[in-house]
């Protein structure tokens, strides 16, 4: 394990790390950064919340600082592709923290915002372009961006890009990029297609892995509650009422369901907002900002937000609907227990969702502890239950069907169509 000041980074980068209070790397950073600084292609596999952005961002900025020439109009020196608008904005914010005090420009292009304004920004050229694949293709078709000068490519959350069908966009983008180039691919899971993607776009990559696919963050306490679908609204309100000050992220499977759930919570006096694919980018940005700052304490979201929210203060994640893609459960609960904190993940399982639960437990190789209700036989796994222990906000760990006692208050500390 190294300290950041041992890497021989430029003074401006060291100053940025000091401002952020960063001295020692996370495990994925410890493995990836030295290799990336040497110029190797990287295949990074790590669960969410482990610091992947800095793992590629720090060496990327260091490389660009060694290339002081101003980018030509419409060009970019580095391209970072991410699957959602929220993740693009999060990455760009982190990179701007690293580039503060330098002449490096960071530009974002995402859907849901003025394409005319983005064309104007790109007309000046940029050092780092962070983009969603769909909007980037639109700009390429309009000849508003020339990717021939790109010498650094990062694919972040590549497995979700595959899941959302962006592989076709990637096949259009990749031939337009400059060469030779360094490519870094980061993912939370390793589906078969990921190996094919690595073979197609990476050259002799160094593989770094800090957690097996399907493993939740160590400090997440999980529970599942077995109940009828009609009982979910009441159970959610009981959970939220037990700790009204805590930041709680609630996941719904569909856009319509998320909006309906949020409006019902607001009508009942809860401080809630929602983000999903039917919201404008401005609405989504404002909701996330208010959630981060504690102005709202309940954020109802679809999987569009599963990897785009990096808010260390999220204390609870509630899976109101279980995801149809098992990997998404891991991404969802990765929104809590970030930056070394503890967190709690509570799942609701209606009778019609038991197959979804079985798939999640098979992926994670655990049986999620029962918070309340009776576990159906078909959803039982063969592996031992997860960590036993402390009282959870979601209830007891037994199988009684009665509602669990309220715990002591804790300190605040589908794919495309469903998004």
XYZ file of C-alpha atoms in Angstrom:
419
model
C 0.000 0.000 0.000
C 1.366 3.428 -0.957
C 0.530 6.969 0.085
C -0.449 9.296 -2.745
C 2.564 11.489 -2.059
C 4.808 8.537 -2.946
C 3.652 8.470 -6.593
C 5.677 11.446 -7.788
C 2.578 13.259 -9.011
C 2.581 16.840 -10.212
C 2.317 19.491 -7.461
C -1.147 20.554 -8.641
C -2.469 17.010 -8.281
C -0.894 16.599 -4.865
C -2.522 19.864 -3.829
C -5.910 18.634 -5.078
C -5.550 15.426 -3.066
C -4.597 17.432 0.018
C -7.680 19.630 -0.368
C -9.844 16.521 -0.540
C -8.140 15.036 2.504
C -6.972 11.985 0.529
C -3.727 10.403 1.674
C -4.089 6.648 1.180
C -5.723 4.854 -1.753
C -8.576 2.380 -1.609
C -7.738 -1.211 -2.684
C -8.834 -0.679 -6.315
C -6.844 2.566 -6.461
C -3.821 0.852 -4.923
C -3.819 -1.740 -7.703
C -4.911 0.326 -10.694
C -3.184 3.698 -10.335
C 0.469 2.591 -10.612
C -0.334 0.434 -13.659
C -2.332 3.209 -15.308
C 0.439 5.732 -14.662
C 2.790 3.366 -16.522
C 0.424 3.526 -19.503
C -1.049 0.016 -19.349
C -4.574 -0.764 -20.456
C -6.640 -1.623 -17.384
C -9.474 -4.073 -16.806
C -10.823 -3.086 -13.384
C -13.395 -5.092 -11.477
C -14.697 -3.683 -8.201
C -17.997 -3.223 -6.444
C -19.644 0.190 -6.327
C -18.445 2.716 -3.783
C -14.799 1.595 -3.842
C -13.255 4.654 -5.489
C -13.102 3.623 -9.138
C -13.420 7.208 -10.393
C -10.155 8.261 -8.762
C -8.562 4.970 -9.878
C -8.802 6.111 -13.493
C -9.139 9.868 -12.964
C -5.854 10.439 -11.149
C -3.570 8.803 -13.752
C -5.628 10.317 -16.563
C -5.166 13.861 -15.273
C -1.464 13.215 -14.620
C -0.989 12.077 -18.225
C -2.827 15.120 -19.580
C -0.825 17.543 -17.456
C 2.236 16.224 -19.312
C 0.567 17.227 -22.608
C 0.219 21.013 -22.231
C -0.764 21.760 -25.829
C -4.210 23.334 -26.118
C -6.811 21.016 -27.715
C -7.866 21.945 -31.237
C -11.458 23.070 -31.889
C -14.028 20.253 -31.688
C -11.421 17.785 -30.405
C -10.821 16.006 -27.106
C -7.702 14.390 -25.694
C -9.530 11.936 -23.433
C -12.988 10.381 -23.598
C -14.889 8.877 -20.675
C -18.110 7.012 -21.456
C -20.684 6.298 -18.748
C -24.213 4.870 -18.996
C -26.282 7.556 -17.246
C -26.491 11.315 -16.979
C -26.078 11.186 -13.222
C -22.888 9.179 -13.457
C -21.465 11.490 -16.141
C -22.071 14.497 -13.903
C -20.596 12.721 -10.877
C -17.439 11.775 -12.775
C -17.049 15.298 -14.150
C -17.434 16.851 -10.691
C -14.725 14.561 -9.312
C -12.388 15.334 -12.207
C -12.908 19.077 -11.827
C -11.742 18.703 -8.251
C -8.506 17.222 -9.593
C -8.055 19.783 -12.382
C -8.757 22.859 -10.261
C -5.874 25.266 -10.705
C -4.840 23.802 -14.061
C -5.726 24.710 -17.638
C -7.408 21.351 -18.273
C -11.032 21.596 -19.420
C -13.707 19.028 -18.566
C -16.840 19.039 -20.734
C -19.940 16.861 -20.330
C -22.427 15.851 -23.008
C -25.609 14.033 -22.008
C -29.145 13.696 -23.248
C -31.867 15.898 -21.820
C -29.830 19.089 -22.155
C -29.453 21.661 -24.923
C -27.479 20.108 -27.757
C -26.815 23.589 -29.130
C -25.048 24.588 -25.943
C -23.009 21.389 -26.006
C -21.988 22.048 -29.616
C -20.817 25.508 -28.566
C -18.762 24.093 -25.706
C -17.150 21.489 -27.937
C -16.319 24.058 -30.580
C -13.482 25.269 -28.318
C -12.076 21.790 -27.848
C -11.625 20.080 -24.502
C -9.063 18.018 -22.650
C -11.533 15.585 -21.099
C -14.927 14.752 -22.574
C -17.335 12.838 -20.324
C -20.365 11.566 -22.217
C -23.274 9.196 -22.475
C -22.950 7.135 -25.677
C -26.284 8.167 -27.210
C -25.725 11.915 -27.063
C -22.128 11.518 -28.230
C -23.358 9.691 -31.341
C -25.776 12.578 -32.000
C -22.905 15.053 -31.831
C -20.724 12.892 -34.061
C -23.516 12.725 -36.632
C -23.689 16.532 -36.590
C -19.902 16.723 -37.007
C -19.743 18.737 -33.804
C -16.926 16.642 -32.327
C -13.775 15.063 -33.776
C -12.519 12.102 -31.730
C -9.391 11.529 -33.784
C -7.183 13.142 -31.121
C -8.439 10.956 -28.263
C -5.515 9.038 -26.762
C -7.207 7.969 -23.529
C -10.513 6.064 -23.374
C -12.331 5.105 -20.177
C -15.430 2.911 -20.102
C -16.999 3.286 -16.658
C -19.706 0.908 -15.413
C -19.214 -0.972 -18.665
C -21.508 -3.814 -17.633
C -24.443 -1.440 -17.315
C -23.655 0.044 -20.720
C -23.907 -3.456 -22.139
C -27.155 -4.061 -20.272
C -28.634 -0.847 -21.680
C -27.700 -1.761 -25.239
C -24.884 0.746 -25.704
C -22.599 -1.827 -27.286
C -23.881 -0.736 -30.716
C -23.000 2.883 -29.947
C -19.557 1.819 -28.779
C -18.962 0.063 -32.077
C -19.651 3.377 -33.843
C -17.495 5.426 -31.491
C -14.378 3.261 -31.198
C -13.259 3.426 -34.870
C -13.270 7.246 -34.665
C -10.766 7.358 -31.798
C -7.074 8.085 -32.194
C -4.355 5.482 -31.792
C -2.257 4.384 -30.124
C -4.310 4.988 -27.009
C -4.679 3.838 -23.449
C -8.005 2.197 -22.626
C -9.327 1.586 -19.120
C -12.476 -0.427 -18.561
C -14.131 -0.515 -15.142
C -17.082 -2.625 -14.110
C -18.831 -3.883 -11.007
C -19.662 -7.270 -12.552
C -18.062 -9.539 -15.133
C -20.638 -10.964 -17.562
C -19.423 -13.025 -20.513
C -19.817 -10.069 -22.873
C -17.332 -8.121 -20.766
C -14.530 -10.506 -21.703
C -15.462 -10.044 -25.352
C -15.469 -6.265 -24.896
C -12.064 -6.400 -23.274
C -10.679 -8.486 -26.116
C -12.019 -6.077 -28.714
C -10.915 -2.758 -27.222
C -8.034 -3.390 -24.795
C -4.437 -4.273 -25.639
C -2.639 -6.618 -23.226
C -4.699 -5.272 -20.307
C -3.674 -5.615 -16.688
C -6.595 -7.014 -14.700
C -7.214 -5.644 -11.225
C -9.957 -7.020 -8.993
C -10.730 -6.243 -5.381
C -14.044 -8.052 -4.838
C -15.766 -10.974 -6.539
C -18.788 -10.130 -8.724
C -22.039 -10.081 -6.791
C -20.458 -9.199 -3.452
C -21.958 -6.350 -1.472
C -19.871 -3.827 0.428
C -18.667 -5.262 3.731
C -20.443 -2.740 5.940
C -23.927 -3.144 4.445
C -26.361 -4.951 6.756
C -29.071 -6.634 4.697
C -32.577 -7.891 5.450
C -35.587 -9.025 3.429
C -39.229 -8.699 4.421
C -41.794 -11.156 3.037
C -45.175 -9.522 2.579
C -48.017 -9.090 0.109
C -47.655 -6.389 -2.516
C -50.577 -4.466 -0.995
C -48.738 -4.273 2.346
C -45.632 -2.596 0.914
C -46.810 1.049 1.269
C -47.633 0.626 4.959
C -44.399 -1.216 5.695
C -42.347 1.471 3.949
C -43.967 4.204 6.002
C -43.214 2.281 9.209
C -39.568 2.043 8.222
C -39.260 5.693 7.245
C -41.017 6.835 10.435
C -38.494 4.942 12.569
C -35.681 7.320 11.551
C -37.081 10.417 9.881
C -33.782 12.309 9.722
C -31.792 9.623 7.891
C -31.152 9.835 4.159
C -33.072 6.944 2.599
C -32.953 5.849 -1.034
C -36.001 3.863 -2.173
C -35.882 1.860 -5.406
C -38.928 1.262 -7.591
C -38.910 -0.911 -10.695
C -40.732 1.506 -13.036
C -40.933 5.230 -13.722
C -44.680 5.308 -13.094
C -44.291 3.360 -9.866
C -41.550 5.672 -8.602
C -43.582 8.805 -9.244
C -46.750 7.361 -7.687
C -44.836 6.209 -4.625
C -43.141 9.586 -4.174
C -46.429 11.513 -4.419
C -48.020 9.221 -1.861
C -45.150 9.770 0.559
C -45.313 13.542 0.141
C -49.081 13.454 0.742
C -48.405 11.610 3.991
C -45.951 14.241 5.175
C -42.637 12.680 4.215
C -39.915 14.897 2.772
C -39.547 13.040 -0.548
C -38.577 13.568 -4.188
C -38.093 11.256 -7.177
C -35.713 10.737 -10.084
C -36.398 8.612 -13.139
C -36.324 8.712 -16.929
C -39.409 10.923 -17.267
C -37.769 13.698 -15.260
C -35.769 16.383 -17.041
C -32.056 16.598 -16.355
C -32.618 19.780 -14.375
C -35.256 18.131 -12.191
C -33.002 15.162 -11.532
C -30.000 17.334 -10.711
C -32.035 19.460 -8.293
C -33.469 16.402 -6.546
C -30.042 14.814 -6.086
C -28.588 18.110 -4.833
C -31.416 18.501 -2.308
C -30.945 14.897 -1.180
C -27.194 15.315 -0.809
C -27.678 18.459 1.280
C -30.401 16.904 3.446
C -33.151 19.220 2.229
C -35.082 16.068 1.355
C -34.555 12.828 3.238
C -36.299 10.293 0.980
C -35.353 9.885 -2.681
C -37.419 7.455 -4.769
C -35.552 6.264 -7.846
C -35.460 3.737 -10.641
C -32.259 1.957 -11.606
C -31.231 5.048 -13.558
C -29.794 6.152 -10.204
C -28.308 2.869 -9.026
C -24.783 3.837 -10.062
C -25.095 7.585 -10.387
C -25.466 8.639 -6.766
C -22.303 9.048 -4.737
C -23.589 10.439 -1.445
C -21.692 9.140 1.575
C -24.541 10.128 3.909
C -27.079 7.624 2.539
C -27.924 5.523 5.609
C -30.582 3.234 4.145
C -31.487 1.689 0.811
C -34.967 0.196 0.493
C -35.679 -2.155 -2.403
C -39.408 -1.462 -2.597
C -39.467 -3.592 -5.767
C -36.828 -6.237 -6.356
C -34.907 -5.688 -9.615
C -35.386 -8.059 -12.528
C -31.625 -8.076 -13.144
C -29.884 -9.586 -10.088
C -26.721 -7.492 -10.555
C -28.799 -4.362 -10.084
C -29.523 -5.368 -6.496
C -25.798 -5.169 -5.746
C -25.548 -1.795 -7.467
C -28.563 -0.474 -5.570
C -27.375 -1.420 -2.116
C -23.948 -0.062 -3.016
C -25.454 3.412 -2.633
C -25.080 3.027 1.138
C -22.049 2.124 3.285
C -19.875 4.357 1.137
C -16.542 5.906 2.086
C -16.072 3.511 4.994
C -19.452 4.170 6.626
C -21.999 1.589 7.711
C -25.324 1.248 5.946
C -28.474 -0.826 5.831
C -30.236 -2.412 2.867
C -33.860 -3.453 3.298
C -35.716 -5.452 0.645
C -39.418 -6.163 0.200
C -40.355 -9.487 -1.390
C -43.947 -10.118 -2.480
C -45.005 -13.679 -3.412
C -44.621 -12.883 -7.119
C -41.014 -11.731 -6.533
C -39.624 -14.874 -4.891
C -37.920 -15.983 -8.116
C -36.195 -12.600 -8.309
C -34.969 -12.994 -4.732
C -33.701 -16.491 -5.468
C -31.683 -15.145 -8.418
C -30.199 -12.372 -6.246
C -29.192 -14.778 -3.501
C -27.691 -17.170 -6.031
C -25.567 -14.349 -7.450
C -24.430 -13.181 -4.018
C -23.968 -16.730 -2.683
C -25.762 -15.852 0.543
C -29.209 -16.121 2.046
C -30.300 -12.603 2.969
C -31.481 -12.574 6.607
C -35.248 -12.433 7.082
C -36.480 -9.221 8.647
C -40.156 -10.183 8.912
C -42.681 -12.534 7.375
C -42.197 -16.158 6.392
C -39.633 -17.127 3.796
C -41.235 -19.146 0.979
C -39.639 -22.518 0.352
C -38.828 -21.717 -3.278
C -36.760 -18.675 -2.311
C -34.558 -20.455 0.177
C -30.892 -20.717 -0.694
C -28.420 -23.386 0.323
C -25.756 -21.055 1.623
C -25.632 -19.771 5.137
C -27.240 -16.495 6.062
C -25.308 -13.244 6.034
C -23.979 -11.534 9.080
C -26.210 -11.971 12.113
C -26.323 -9.423 14.749
C -27.262 -5.876 15.465
C -30.797 -4.602 15.571
C -31.790 -3.201 12.207
C -34.093 -0.400 11.255
C -36.076 -2.791 9.076
C -37.005 -5.082 11.951
C -35.978 -8.301 13.620
C -34.110 -11.121 11.969
C -36.610 -13.818 12.729
C -39.350 -15.240 10.583
C -42.391 -14.080 12.534
C -45.164 -12.702 10.412
C -46.063 -9.965 12.871
C -44.636 -6.470 12.398
C -41.228 -6.082 14.035
C -40.586 -3.715 16.873
C -39.184 -0.300 15.978
C -35.427 -0.137 16.570
C -33.523 2.554 18.386
C -33.034 5.620 16.270
C -29.765 5.644 14.403
C -27.675 8.695 13.870
C -27.874 10.285 10.432
C -24.766 9.442 9.376
C -34.873 -3.033 -16.262
C -33.468 -2.113 -18.185
C -33.820 0.992 -20.366
C -37.629 1.268 -20.387
C -37.798 1.004 -16.618
C -35.278 3.821 -16.169
